[in-house]
CSV table of C-alpha atoms and ligand atoms in Angstrom, one decimal:
chain,number,residue,atom,x,y,z
A,225,UNK,CA,0.2,0.3,-0.1
A,226,UNK,CA,0.9,3.4,-0.7
A,227,UNK,CA,2.5,5.9,2.5
A,228,UNK,CA,2.6,9.2,2.3
A,229,UNK,CA,4.7,10.8,4.7
A,230,UNK,CA,2.9,14.1,6.6
A,231,UNK,CA,4.9,17.3,8.4
A,232,UNK,CA,2.3,18.8,10.9
A,233,UNK,CA,2.9,22.3,11.7
A,234,UNK,CA,1.4,23.0,14.9
A,235,UNK,CA,0.3,20.8,18.1
A,236,UNK,CA,-2.2,22.2,19.3
A,237,UNK,CA,-6.0,21.4,19.5
A,238,UNK,CA,-6.3,20.8,15.7
A,239,UNK,CA,-2.8,19.0,15.5
A,240,UNK,CA,-4.6,16.7,18.0
A,241,UNK,CA,-7.4,16.4,16.0
A,242,UNK,CA,-5.6,15.6,13.1
A,243,UNK,CA,-2.9,13.2,14.3
A,244,UNK,CA,-5.6,10.9,15.6
A,245,UNK,CA,-7.7,11.4,12.0
A,246,UNK,CA,-4.4,10.0,10.6
A,247,UNK,CA,-4.4,7.3,12.9
A,248,UNK,CA,-7.9,6.2,12.7
A,249,UNK,CA,-8.8,6.6,8.9
A,250,UNK,CA,-6.6,3.3,7.3
A,251,UNK,CA,-8.8,1.5,10.3
A,252,UNK,CA,-12.5,2.9,9.1
A,253,UNK,CA,-11.6,3.1,5.3
A,254,UNK,CA,-9.7,-0.2,4.7
A,255,UNK,CA,-8.0,-0.7,2.1
A,256,UNK,CA,-6.9,3.2,2.6
A,257,UNK,CA,-6.0,5.1,-0.7
A,258,UNK,CA,-2.7,5.5,1.2
A,259,UNK,CA,-1.4,5.3,4.4
A,260,UNK,CA,-0.7,8.4,6.1
A,261,UNK,CA,2.7,8.2,8.2
A,262,UNK,CA,3.1,10.9,11.1
A,263,UNK,CA,6.7,11.8,10.2
A,264,UNK,CA,7.6,15.2,11.8
A,265,UNK,CA,5.6,17.6,14.0
A,266,UNK,CA,7.0,20.9,14.2
A,267,UNK,CA,6.3,23.3,17.4
A,268,UNK,CA,7.8,26.5,18.6
A,269,UNK,CA,10.2,25.3,21.2
A,270,UNK,CA,12.0,22.1,21.5
A,271,UNK,CA,10.3,20.9,24.6
A,272,UNK,CA,6.8,21.7,22.9
A,273,UNK,CA,7.4,19.6,19.5
A,274,UNK,CA,9.4,16.2,21.5
A,275,UNK,CA,6.4,16.3,23.6
A,276,UNK,CA,3.9,16.6,20.9
A,277,UNK,CA,6.0,13.9,18.8
A,278,UNK,CA,5.7,11.4,21.8
A,279,UNK,CA,1.9,12.4,22.3
A,280,UNK,CA,0.6,12.5,18.7
A,281,UNK,CA,2.6,9.4,17.2
A,282,UNK,CA,4.9,11.3,15.2
A,283,UNK,CA,8.8,10.1,14.2
A,284,UNK,CA,10.3,13.2,14.6
A,285,UNK,CA,9.8,16.6,16.0
A,286,UNK,CA,11.2,20.4,14.8
A,287,UNK,CA,11.3,23.7,15.3
A,288,UNK,CA,12.0,24.7,12.1
A,289,UNK,CA,9.2,24.6,9.6
A,290,UNK,CA,10.8,26.0,6.8
A,291,UNK,CA,13.6,23.2,6.5
A,292,UNK,CA,10.5,20.6,7.4
A,293,UNK,CA,8.5,21.4,4.6
A,294,UNK,CA,11.7,21.8,2.1
A,295,UNK,CA,12.7,17.9,3.2
A,296,UNK,CA,12.6,15.7,-0.2
A,297,UNK,CA,10.8,13.0,2.1
A,298,UNK,CA,7.8,15.0,3.1
A,299,UNK,CA,4.7,14.5,0.6
A,300,UNK,CA,1.9,16.6,2.5
A,301,UNK,CA,2.1,19.4,4.9
A,302,UNK,CA,-0.5,19.8,7.7
A,303,UNK,CA,-0.8,23.5,9.1
A,304,UNK,CA,-2.5,23.8,12.2
A,305,UNK,CA,-1.2,26.8,13.3
A,306,UNK,CA,-3.0,30.5,14.0
A,307,UNK,CA,-4.2,32.3,11.3
A,308,UNK,CA,-1.5,34.8,10.4
A,309,UNK,CA,1.1,32.0,9.5
A,310,UNK,CA,-1.3,30.1,7.4
A,311,UNK,CA,-0.2,32.4,3.9
A,312,UNK,CA,3.6,32.1,4.8
A,313,UNK,CA,3.9,28.1,5.5
A,314,UNK,CA,1.3,27.4,2.4
A,315,UNK,CA,3.3,29.3,-0.2
A,316,UNK,CA,6.8,27.7,1.0
A,317,UNK,CA,4.8,24.3,0.8
A,318,UNK,CA,3.7,25.1,-2.6
A,319,UNK,CA,7.1,25.9,-3.9
A,320,UNK,CA,8.3,22.9,-2.1
A,321,UNK,CA,5.6,21.0,-4.1
A,322,UNK,CA,4.1,19.5,-1.2
A,323,UNK,CA,0.3,18.8,-1.0
A,324,UNK,CA,-1.4,21.0,1.3
A,325,UNK,CA,-4.1,20.7,4.1
A,326,UNK,CA,-4.6,24.1,6.1
A,327,UNK,CA,-7.1,24.6,9.1
A,328,UNK,CA,-9.6,27.0,8.7
A,329,UNK,CA,-10.3,30.0,8.2
A,330,UNK,CA,-7.8,29.8,5.2
A,331,UNK,CA,-6.4,32.8,5.7
A,332,UNK,CA,-7.1,36.2,7.7
A,333,UNK,CA,-8.9,38.2,4.8
A,334,UNK,CA,-9.6,37.3,1.1
A,335,UNK,CA,-6.4,39.2,-0.1
A,336,UNK,CA,-4.1,36.4,1.9
A,337,UNK,CA,-6.6,33.6,0.9
A,338,UNK,CA,-5.7,34.8,-2.8
A,339,UNK,CA,-2.2,34.3,-2.6
A,340,UNK,CA,-2.6,30.8,-1.4
A,341,UNK,CA,-4.9,30.0,-4.1
A,342,UNK,CA,-2.2,31.1,-6.6
A,343,UNK,CA,0.4,29.5,-5.0
A,344,UNK,CA,-1.0,26.4,-4.9
A,345,UNK,CA,-2.6,26.7,-8.3
A,346,UNK,CA,0.6,27.2,-10.0
A,347,UNK,CA,2.5,24.5,-8.0
A,348,UNK,CA,-0.4,21.8,-9.5
A,349,UNK,CA,-0.3,20.4,-5.9
A,350,UNK,CA,-3.5,19.0,-3.8
A,351,UNK,CA,-4.9,21.6,-2.0
A,352,UNK,CA,-7.8,21.6,1.0
A,353,UNK,CA,-9.1,23.5,3.9
A,354,UNK,CA,-10.2,22.2,7.2
A,355,UNK,CA,-14.0,23.3,7.2
A,356,UNK,CA,-14.3,19.6,8.5
A,357,UNK,CA,-18.5,19.7,9.3
A,358,UNK,CA,-19.3,19.3,5.8
A,359,UNK,CA,-18.1,15.9,6.3
A,360,UNK,CA,-20.5,15.2,9.0
A,361,UNK,CA,-22.4,12.1,7.7
A,362,UNK,CA,-26.0,13.9,8.6
A,363,UNK,CA,-25.0,16.8,6.6
A,364,UNK,CA,-24.0,14.6,3.5
A,365,UNK,CA,-27.5,13.4,4.3
A,366,UNK,CA,-28.9,16.5,3.8
A,367,UNK,CA,-27.1,17.6,0.9
A,368,UNK,CA,-28.1,14.0,-0.7
A,369,UNK,CA,-32.1,14.8,0.0
A,370,UNK,CA,-31.6,18.7,-1.4
A,371,UNK,CA,-29.7,17.2,-4.7
A,372,UNK,CA,-32.6,14.7,-4.9
A,373,UNK,CA,-35.3,17.5,-4.9
A,374,UNK,CA,-36.6,16.1,-1.6
A,375,UNK,CA,-38.0,19.2,-0.3
A,376,UNK,CA,-38.6,20.8,-3.8
A,377,UNK,CA,-37.3,24.5,-4.6
A,378,UNK,CA,-34.7,25.7,-2.1
A,379,UNK,CA,-36.4,29.1,-0.1
A,380,UNK,CA,-34.4,30.3,2.7
A,381,UNK,CA,-31.4,29.0,5.1
A,382,UNK,CA,-31.2,29.7,8.7
A,383,UNK,CA,-27.5,29.3,10.0
A,384,UNK,CA,-26.0,29.5,13.3
A,385,UNK,CA,-23.0,28.4,15.3
A,386,UNK,CA,-22.8,29.3,19.1
A,387,UNK,CA,-20.7,29.0,21.6
A,388,UNK,CA,-19.8,29.6,24.9
A,389,UNK,CA,-16.4,29.3,25.8
A,390,UNK,CA,-15.6,32.7,25.9
A,391,UNK,CA,-19.1,34.3,28.0
A,392,UNK,CA,-17.2,34.4,30.9
A,393,UNK,CA,-14.9,37.7,30.4
A,394,UNK,CA,-12.1,35.6,32.7
A,395,UNK,CA,-11.6,33.4,29.9
A,396,UNK,CA,-8.1,34.3,28.9
A,397,UNK,CA,-7.2,36.1,25.8
A,398,UNK,CA,-5.3,34.5,22.9
A,399,UNK,CA,-4.3,34.7,19.5
A,400,UNK,CA,-8.1,34.1,18.4
A,401,UNK,CA,-9.1,37.5,20.0
A,402,UNK,CA,-6.4,39.7,18.5
A,403,UNK,CA,-7.1,40.7,14.8
A,404,UNK,CA,-3.4,40.8,14.0
A,405,UNK,CA,-3.2,37.1,14.4
A,406,UNK,CA,-7.0,36.0,13.8
A,407,UNK,CA,-7.9,38.3,11.1
A,408,UNK,CA,-11.5,38.7,12.7
A,409,UNK,CA,-13.4,37.1,16.0
A,410,UNK,CA,-16.4,34.9,15.9
A,411,UNK,CA,-16.6,35.8,12.3
A,412,UNK,CA,-13.4,34.1,11.2
A,413,UNK,CA,-13.3,31.6,13.9
A,414,UNK,CA,-16.9,30.0,13.4
A,415,UNK,CA,-18.9,32.3,11.0
A,416,UNK,CA,-16.9,30.9,8.5
A,417,UNK,CA,-17.9,27.6,9.2
A,418,UNK,CA,-22.0,28.4,8.5
A,419,UNK,CA,-20.7,30.1,5.2
A,420,UNK,CA,-18.8,26.8,4.3
A,421,UNK,CA,-21.8,25.0,4.9
A,422,UNK,CA,-24.2,27.3,3.4
A,423,UNK,CA,-22.3,27.3,0.1
A,424,UNK,CA,-21.8,23.7,0.5
A,425,UNK,CA,-25.8,23.3,0.5
A,426,UNK,CA,-27.4,25.8,-1.6
A,427,UNK,CA,-24.2,27.5,-3.5
A,428,UNK,CA,-22.7,31.2,-3.5
A,429,UNK,CA,-23.5,34.0,-1.4
A,430,UNK,CA,-24.0,37.3,-3.5
A,431,UNK,CA,-24.9,40.1,-0.9
A,432,UNK,CA,-24.8,40.4,2.6
A,433,UNK,CA,-26.4,42.7,5.3
A,434,UNK,CA,-24.3,42.5,8.6
A,435,UNK,CA,-23.9,43.6,12.2
A,436,UNK,CA,-20.5,42.9,14.1
A,437,UNK,CA,-20.3,43.4,18.2
A,438,UNK,CA,-17.6,43.3,20.7
A,439,UNK,CA,-19.3,43.0,23.8
A,440,UNK,CA,-15.9,42.0,26.0
A,441,UNK,CA,-13.5,44.4,25.2
A,442,UNK,CA,-10.6,43.0,27.5
A,443,UNK,CA,-9.4,39.4,28.4
A,444,UNK,CA,-7.0,38.5,31.3
A,445,UNK,CA,-3.6,37.5,29.5
A,446,UNK,CA,-2.9,33.8,29.0
A,447,UNK,CA,-0.3,32.0,31.3
A,448,UNK,CA,-0.5,28.6,29.1
A,449,UNK,CA,1.3,28.2,25.5
A,450,UNK,CA,-1.5,26.7,24.1
A,451,UNK,CA,-5.0,28.5,23.6
A,452,UNK,CA,-7.0,26.4,25.8
A,453,UNK,CA,-10.7,27.2,24.7
A,454,UNK,CA,-13.2,26.3,27.4
A,455,UNK,CA,-10.9,24.4,29.8
A,456,UNK,CA,-8.7,27.9,30.2
A,457,UNK,CA,-8.0,28.9,33.8
A,458,UNK,CA,-10.7,31.1,34.5
A,459,UNK,CA,-9.5,33.2,37.5
A,460,UNK,CA,-9.0,36.2,36.1
A,461,UNK,CA,-5.6,36.8,37.2
A,462,UNK,CA,-3.7,37.6,34.2
A,463,UNK,CA,-3.1,41.5,33.3
A,464,UNK,CA,-5.9,42.7,31.1
A,465,UNK,CA,-5.1,42.6,27.8
A,466,UNK,CA,-7.4,44.5,24.7
A,467,UNK,CA,-9.8,42.7,22.3
A,468,UNK,CA,-9.8,44.3,19.0
A,469,UNK,CA,-12.1,41.8,17.1
A,470,UNK,CA,-15.7,41.0,17.2
A,471,UNK,CA,-17.7,38.6,19.5
A,472,UNK,CA,-20.9,38.1,17.4
A,473,UNK,CA,-21.7,38.6,13.9
A,474,UNK,CA,-25.4,38.7,12.5
A,475,UNK,CA,-26.0,38.8,8.8
A,476,UNK,CA,-29.0,38.6,6.4
A,477,UNK,CA,-28.0,36.6,3.2
A,478,UNK,CA,-28.6,36.5,-0.4
A,479,UNK,CA,-27.6,33.4,-2.8
A,480,UNK,CA,-27.1,33.5,-6.2
A,481,UNK,CA,-29.7,30.6,-6.5
A,482,UNK,CA,-32.6,33.1,-5.1
A,483,UNK,CA,-32.8,31.7,-1.7
A,484,UNK,CA,-32.3,34.1,0.9
A,485,UNK,CA,-30.7,33.3,4.9
A,486,UNK,CA,-29.4,34.5,8.1
A,487,UNK,CA,-26.2,33.6,9.4
A,488,UNK,CA,-25.6,34.0,13.4
A,489,UNK,CA,-22.5,33.3,15.3
A,490,UNK,CA,-20.7,33.8,18.5
A,491,UNK,CA,-18.7,32.2,21.0
A,492,UNK,CA,-20.7,34.0,23.9
A,493,UNK,CA,-24.0,32.3,23.8
A,494,UNK,CA,-24.1,30.6,27.6
A,495,UNK,CA,-25.4,27.1,27.6
A,496,UNK,CA,-24.4,26.7,23.7
A,497,UNK,CA,-21.3,24.7,23.7
A,498,UNK,CA,-20.9,23.8,19.9
A,499,UNK,CA,-24.2,24.8,18.6
A,500,UNK,CA,-23.4,25.1,15.0
A,501,UNK,CA,-26.7,24.1,12.7
A,502,UNK,CA,-28.8,25.0,9.7
A,503,UNK,CA,-32.7,25.2,9.2
A,504,UNK,CA,-33.7,24.8,5.4
A,505,UNK,CA,-37.1,25.6,4.3
A,506,UNK,CA,-37.7,24.6,0.5
A,507,UNK,CA,-41.3,24.4,-1.1
A,508,UNK,CA,-42.0,20.9,-0.3
A,509,UNK,CA,-40.5,20.1,3.1
A,510,UNK,CA,-37.8,21.1,5.9
A,511,UNK,CA,-34.3,20.1,6.9
A,512,UNK,CA,-32.9,20.8,10.5
A,513,UNK,CA,-29.6,20.2,11.5
A,514,UNK,CA,-27.8,20.5,15.2
A,515,UNK,CA,-24.4,19.5,16.0
A,516,UNK,CA,-24.7,19.2,19.4
A,517,UNK,CA,-26.7,15.9,18.3
A,518,UNK,CA,-24.7,15.5,15.2
A,519,UNK,CA,-26.0,12.0,14.4
A,520,UNK,CA,-29.4,13.0,13.6
A,521,UNK,CA,-31.0,14.8,11.0
A,522,UNK,CA,-34.7,16.5,11.2
A,523,UNK,CA,-36.7,16.3,8.0
A,524,UNK,CA,-40.3,17.2,7.1
A,525,UNK,CA,-41.9,16.1,3.6
A,526,UNK,CA,-45.0,18.1,2.8
A,527,UNK,CA,-46.1,15.0,0.7
A,528,UNK,CA,-46.4,13.2,3.8
A,529,UNK,CA,-50.1,12.3,4.2
A,530,UNK,CA,-51.6,15.6,6.5
A,531,UNK,CA,-52.8,13.4,9.5
A,532,UNK,CA,-49.2,12.3,10.0
A,533,UNK,CA,-47.2,15.6,9.0
A,534,UNK,CA,-44.2,16.7,11.2
A,535,UNK,CA,-40.7,16.5,11.7
A,536,UNK,CA,-39.1,12.7,11.6
A,537,UNK,CA,-35.3,12.2,13.1
A,538,UNK,CA,-33.4,10.1,11.1
A,539,UNK,CA,-30.7,8.4,13.4
A,540,UNK,CA,-27.3,8.7,10.8
A,541,UNK,CA,-25.7,4.6,10.4
A,542,UNK,CA,-25.1,2.7,7.5
A,543,UNK,CA,-27.3,3.8,5.3
A,544,UNK,CA,-26.4,7.4,5.2
A,545,UNK,CA,-23.1,8.9,3.4
A,546,UNK,CA,-19.8,7.1,5.1
A,547,UNK,CA,-22.0,5.3,7.6
A,548,UNK,CA,-20.9,1.8,6.5
A,549,UNK,CA,-17.2,2.9,7.3
A,550,UNK,CA,-17.9,3.2,11.1
A,551,UNK,CA,-20.6,1.2,13.2
A,552,UNK,CA,-22.7,-1.8,11.6
A,553,UNK,CA,-25.9,-0.2,13.3
A,554,UNK,CA,-27.5,3.1,13.1
A,555,UNK,CA,-27.7,5.3,16.2
A,556,UNK,CA,-24.2,3.9,17.5
A,557,UNK,CA,-23.1,7.8,17.4
A,558,UNK,CA,-21.1,9.4,15.3
A,559,UNK,CA,-18.1,11.9,17.0
A,560,UNK,CA,-16.3,14.9,16.2
A,561,UNK,CA,-13.0,12.5,15.7
A,562,UNK,CA,-15.2,10.7,13.0
A,563,UNK,CA,-16.1,13.9,10.9
A,564,UNK,CA,-12.1,14.6,11.2
A,565,UNK,CA,-11.5,11.3,10.2
A,566,UNK,CA,-13.8,11.4,6.9
A,567,UNK,CA,-12.0,14.9,6.2
A,568,UNK,CA,-8.5,13.0,6.4
A,569,UNK,CA,-10.1,10.4,4.3
A,570,UNK,CA,-10.9,12.5,1.3
A,571,UNK,CA,-7.8,14.9,1.3
A,572,UNK,CA,-5.9,11.5,0.9
A,573,UNK,CA,-7.6,10.2,-1.6
A,574,UNK,CA,-7.4,13.6,-3.7
A,575,UNK,CA,-4.0,13.4,-2.9
A,576,UNK,CA,-3.5,9.7,-4.3
A,577,UNK,CA,-6.0,10.6,-7.1
A,578,UNK,CA,-3.8,13.6,-8.3
A,579,UNK,CA,-6.9,16.0,-8.2
A,580,UNK,CA,-8.6,18.8,-5.8
A,581,UNK,CA,-9.7,18.3,-2.7
A,582,UNK,CA,-13.2,19.8,-1.6
A,583,UNK,CA,-13.3,22.4,0.3
A,584,UNK,CA,-10.3,23.3,-1.7
A,585,UNK,CA,-8.4,26.7,-1.1
A,586,UNK,CA,-10.7,28.1,-3.7
A,587,UNK,CA,-13.3,27.2,-1.3
A,588,UNK,CA,-11.5,28.8,0.9
A,589,UNK,CA,-11.2,31.9,-0.7
A,590,UNK,CA,-14.3,32.3,-1.4
A,591,UNK,CA,-15.4,32.1,2.3
A,592,UNK,CA,-12.9,34.8,2.8
A,593,UNK,CA,-14.8,37.2,0.0
A,594,UNK,CA,-18.1,36.4,1.9
A,595,UNK,CA,-16.3,37.3,5.5
A,596,UNK,CA,-15.0,40.4,3.9
A,597,UNK,CA,-18.4,41.5,2.9
A,598,UNK,CA,-19.5,41.2,6.2
A,599,UNK,CA,-17.0,43.0,7.5
A,600,UNK,CA,-18.0,46.0,4.7
A,601,UNK,CA,-21.5,45.9,5.4
A,602,UNK,CA,-21.1,46.2,8.9
A,603,UNK,CA,-19.0,49.2,9.0
A,604,UNK,CA,-20.8,50.8,6.0
A,605,UNK,CA,-24.6,49.9,7.3
A,606,UNK,CA,-25.3,48.6,3.6
A,607,UNK,CA,-25.6,45.5,1.7
A,608,UNK,CA,-22.4,44.6,0.5
A,609,UNK,CA,-21.9,42.3,-2.6
A,610,UNK,CA,-19.7,39.5,-2.1
B,892,LIG,C1,-12.9,27.6,18.5
B,892,LIG,O1,-14.2,28.6,18.5
B,892,LIG,C2,-13.1,26.3,17.9
B,892,LIG,O2,-12.0,25.4,18.1
B,892,LIG,C3,-12.8,26.5,16.4
B,892,LIG,O3,-11.8,27.3,15.9
B,892,LIG,C4,-13.1,25.5,15.5
B,892,LIG,O4,-12.7,25.7,14.1
B,892,LIG,C5,-14.3,24.9,16.0
B,892,LIG,O5,-14.4,23.6,15.0
B,892,LIG,C6,-14.9,24.4,17.2
B,892,LIG,O6,-14.2,25.9,17.8
């Protein structure tokens, strides 16, 4: 079986998810298109990098990403670093002829994303951006129902991503609260997942009318090398540092198809942990998804008999996309790692077949165009074209 050597840059939360996905993928998808080999992991200090190699199962560790991405034995570069380093690492990796998977959002803004897309296109390598949620079996199932016309013409989309890990003003600061490193706040971090899901299910968005807000304007500095999200120290002990990104975004959406919709995203919604979801209304039915119950899809078909009309709950299982690769009985449970494992499979398959993955850097760039338009609309108070 073919083997592909992976160099992973960054070993935080996403590095852990990707490392587990490389290990699990050939177990679920056998025979695998190729076996990903966890060759070398890079982090900012020798201690962090060495610990990451031990913990995540990489053969080697390094602190020099540039040297690593230029190594002749590396086939794939996996970018799991904060947003401000994506463009530089991706350009170097593309010039070195490596296939690239880059965590989302692709970049801090559309112009940076465009340079990345140009670099990978010129190099002719396979590229993917980590909008993992579109691989959720229940979301794939929603796409199948839409493509088969089961809810008729799509009229509207209500998309949301609500979390609460930063609702407490004492949640420590991190690169996610700085425009220089992140580009934007809730918009880039989680709103872009909604944009990717919307584009995947309904097609391109052509105009937006948006508002952004920053409710928590300063946070205690973090004492940890890693961004700890909900598991951080909330004692409020660090010196306060300013927040210069949004922590909530609300937007109206107009799709090229004629459908209309909404997007809501915040990391400060008490009680909502990973509440990514949507409701799609069609002329002949409705589809509802909520990631906090990711193994389920709610569907309503208008052609059901009047006396039994209503939502039914479909459990993801062997009859839904990718379901047969996991457990042989519906309802046994799909998790975050399963979604990351499917993402890994699709990327490795695209590499071995010498074609583009989906979502690619082009999708990542188009999402950034929407995110830029949302910021323009929020600052002008007008609709903005994408
Ligand atoms: C933090 O909001 C975060 O880690 C996002 O960056 C991820 O994309 C999301 O999947 C989980 O939450």
